Coordinates of C-alpha atoms in Angstrom, one line a residue:
X1 CA -2.7 8.7 -24.8
X2 CA -0.8 11.6 -23.3
X3 CA 1.0 11.8 -20.0
X4 CA 0.0 13.2 -16.5
X5 CA 3.2 14.0 -14.6
X6 CA 2.5 15.5 -10.3
X7 CA 5.8 16.0 -8.8
X8 CA 7.0 18.6 -6.4
X9 CA 10.4 20.1 -7.1
X10 CA 13.7 18.7 -5.9
X11 CA 15.3 20.7 -2.9
X12 CA 18.5 22.4 -2.9
X13 CA 21.5 22.1 -1.8
X14 CA 19.9 21.3 1.5
X15 CA 16.6 20.7 3.1
X16 CA 13.7 18.5 1.8
X17 CA 11.6 18.3 -1.6
X18 CA 7.8 19.1 -1.3
X19 CA 5.0 16.9 -0.3
X20 CA 2.5 16.1 -2.6
X21 CA -1.2 15.2 -0.6
X22 CA -4.1 13.6 -2.2
X23 CA -7.0 13.7 0.3
X24 CA -10.6 13.6 0.2
X25 CA -12.3 15.9 2.7
X26 CA -14.1 14.5 6.0
X27 CA -18.1 13.9 6.6
X28 CA -19.6 14.7 9.3
X29 CA -22.8 12.8 8.1
X30 CA -22.2 10.1 5.5
X31 CA -19.0 8.7 3.8
X32 CA -15.9 10.7 3.4
X33 CA -15.0 10.5 -0.4
X34 CA -13.0 8.1 -1.7
X35 CA -9.6 8.1 -3.9
X36 CA -8.8 5.6 -7.1
X37 CA -5.6 4.9 -8.6
X38 CA -5.8 2.6 -11.6
X39 CA -4.6 1.9 -14.9
X40 CA -7.0 1.0 -17.5
X41 CA -8.0 -2.4 -19.1
X42 CA -6.2 -3.7 -22.3
X43 CA -8.0 -5.2 -25.3
X44 CA -4.9 -7.2 -26.9
X45 CA -1.8 -6.2 -24.3
X46 CA -0.9 -6.2 -20.4
X47 CA -3.2 -4.2 -18.3
X48 CA -1.0 -1.3 -16.7
X49 CA 1.0 -1.0 -14.1
X50 CA 0.7 0.6 -10.4
X51 CA 3.8 0.8 -8.5
X52 CA 4.0 2.5 -5.0
X53 CA 7.4 3.2 -3.8
X54 CA 9.5 5.3 -1.4
X55 CA 12.6 6.9 -2.3
X56 CA 16.4 5.2 -1.2
X57 CA 18.4 6.8 1.5
X58 CA 22.2 6.9 1.0
X59 CA 22.8 8.5 4.4
X60 CA 20.0 7.6 6.0
X61 CA 17.3 5.1 6.3
X62 CA 15.5 4.5 3.3
X63 CA 11.9 5.2 2.8
X64 CA 8.6 4.2 4.8
X65 CA 6.1 2.6 2.6
X66 CA 2.6 2.6 4.8
X67 CA -0.9 0.7 3.8
X68 CA -3.4 1.1 6.6
X69 CA -7.1 0.5 6.6
X70 CA -9.7 2.6 8.5
X71 CA -10.3 2.6 12.1
X72 CA -13.5 2.7 13.6
X73 CA -14.8 3.4 17.2
X74 CA -18.5 2.5 17.0
X75 CA -17.9 -0.3 14.0
X76 CA -15.3 -2.7 12.1
X77 CA -12.4 -1.4 10.9
X78 CA -11.6 -1.3 7.4
X79 CA -10.2 -4.3 5.8
X80 CA -7.1 -4.4 3.9
X81 CA -7.0 -6.8 1.0
X82 CA -3.7 -7.8 -1.5
X83 CA -5.0 -9.9 -4.0
X84 CA -3.3 -11.2 -7.4
X85 CA -4.9 -10.7 -10.3
X86 CA -7.3 -13.7 -11.8
X87 CA -6.5 -15.4 -15.1
X88 CA -10.2 -16.6 -16.4
X89 CA -8.3 -18.7 -19.1
X90 CA -5.2 -19.6 -17.2
X91 CA -3.2 -19.3 -14.1
X92 CA -4.1 -16.5 -11.6
X93 CA -1.3 -14.3 -10.9
X94 CA 1.5 -14.7 -8.3
X95 CA 1.5 -12.9 -4.7
X96 CA 5.3 -12.0 -3.3
X97 CA 5.8 -10.7 0.3
X98 CA 9.5 -10.5 1.0
X99 CA 12.1 -8.4 3.0
X100 CA 14.8 -7.6 0.9
X101 CA 18.6 -8.7 1.0
X102 CA 20.6 -7.3 3.6
X103 CA 24.1 -5.4 2.7
X104 CA 27.7 -6.6 3.4
X105 CA 27.1 -6.6 7.0
X106 CA 23.9 -7.0 8.8
X107 CA 20.6 -9.1 8.2
X108 CA 17.9 -9.0 6.1
X109 CA 14.4 -7.4 7.3
X110 CA 11.8 -9.7 9.5
X111 CA 8.6 -10.7 8.5
X112 CA 6.0 -10.5 11.0
X113 CA 2.6 -12.1 10.3
X114 CA 0.2 -11.0 13.4
X115 CA -3.5 -10.5 14.2
X116 CA -4.0 -7.8 16.6
X117 CA -5.2 -8.3 20.5
X118 CA -8.8 -8.9 21.7
X119 CA -10.6 -6.7 24.6
X120 CA -13.4 -9.4 24.4
X121 CA -13.9 -12.3 22.5
X122 CA -11.2 -14.3 20.2
X123 CA -8.0 -12.2 18.9
X124 CA -8.1 -13.1 15.1
X125 CA -6.7 -16.3 13.1
X126 CA -3.8 -16.5 10.9
X127 CA -4.6 -18.7 7.7
X128 CA -2.0 -20.2 5.6
X129 CA -2.5 -22.4 2.8

């Protein structure tokens, strides 16, 4: 099927390119809307690819990718799940979490696995294995 291409225009010699905002509205009572990004299933070929990346910075730091689940003031905050695909006939997919290599000088990035603090009760656990 066809391609849908959504992008802002390039900047001129100086300045920044435009911003794209995909947002559902707020809700006074009830749930706010959802934003779904995905690819279709493939019957005999591979499933599609969803890629999220930030731009490179040639004279400043590279772009930031931030994934944050929702905050709640009266209930549990939103969950964040990163999971590989199930292989019903063979193995499931690989999950890789790594920092990039360093350049000629400097260190590679740090990996931080941390649970939040708790005012009352226990803070969260970190389970590996």
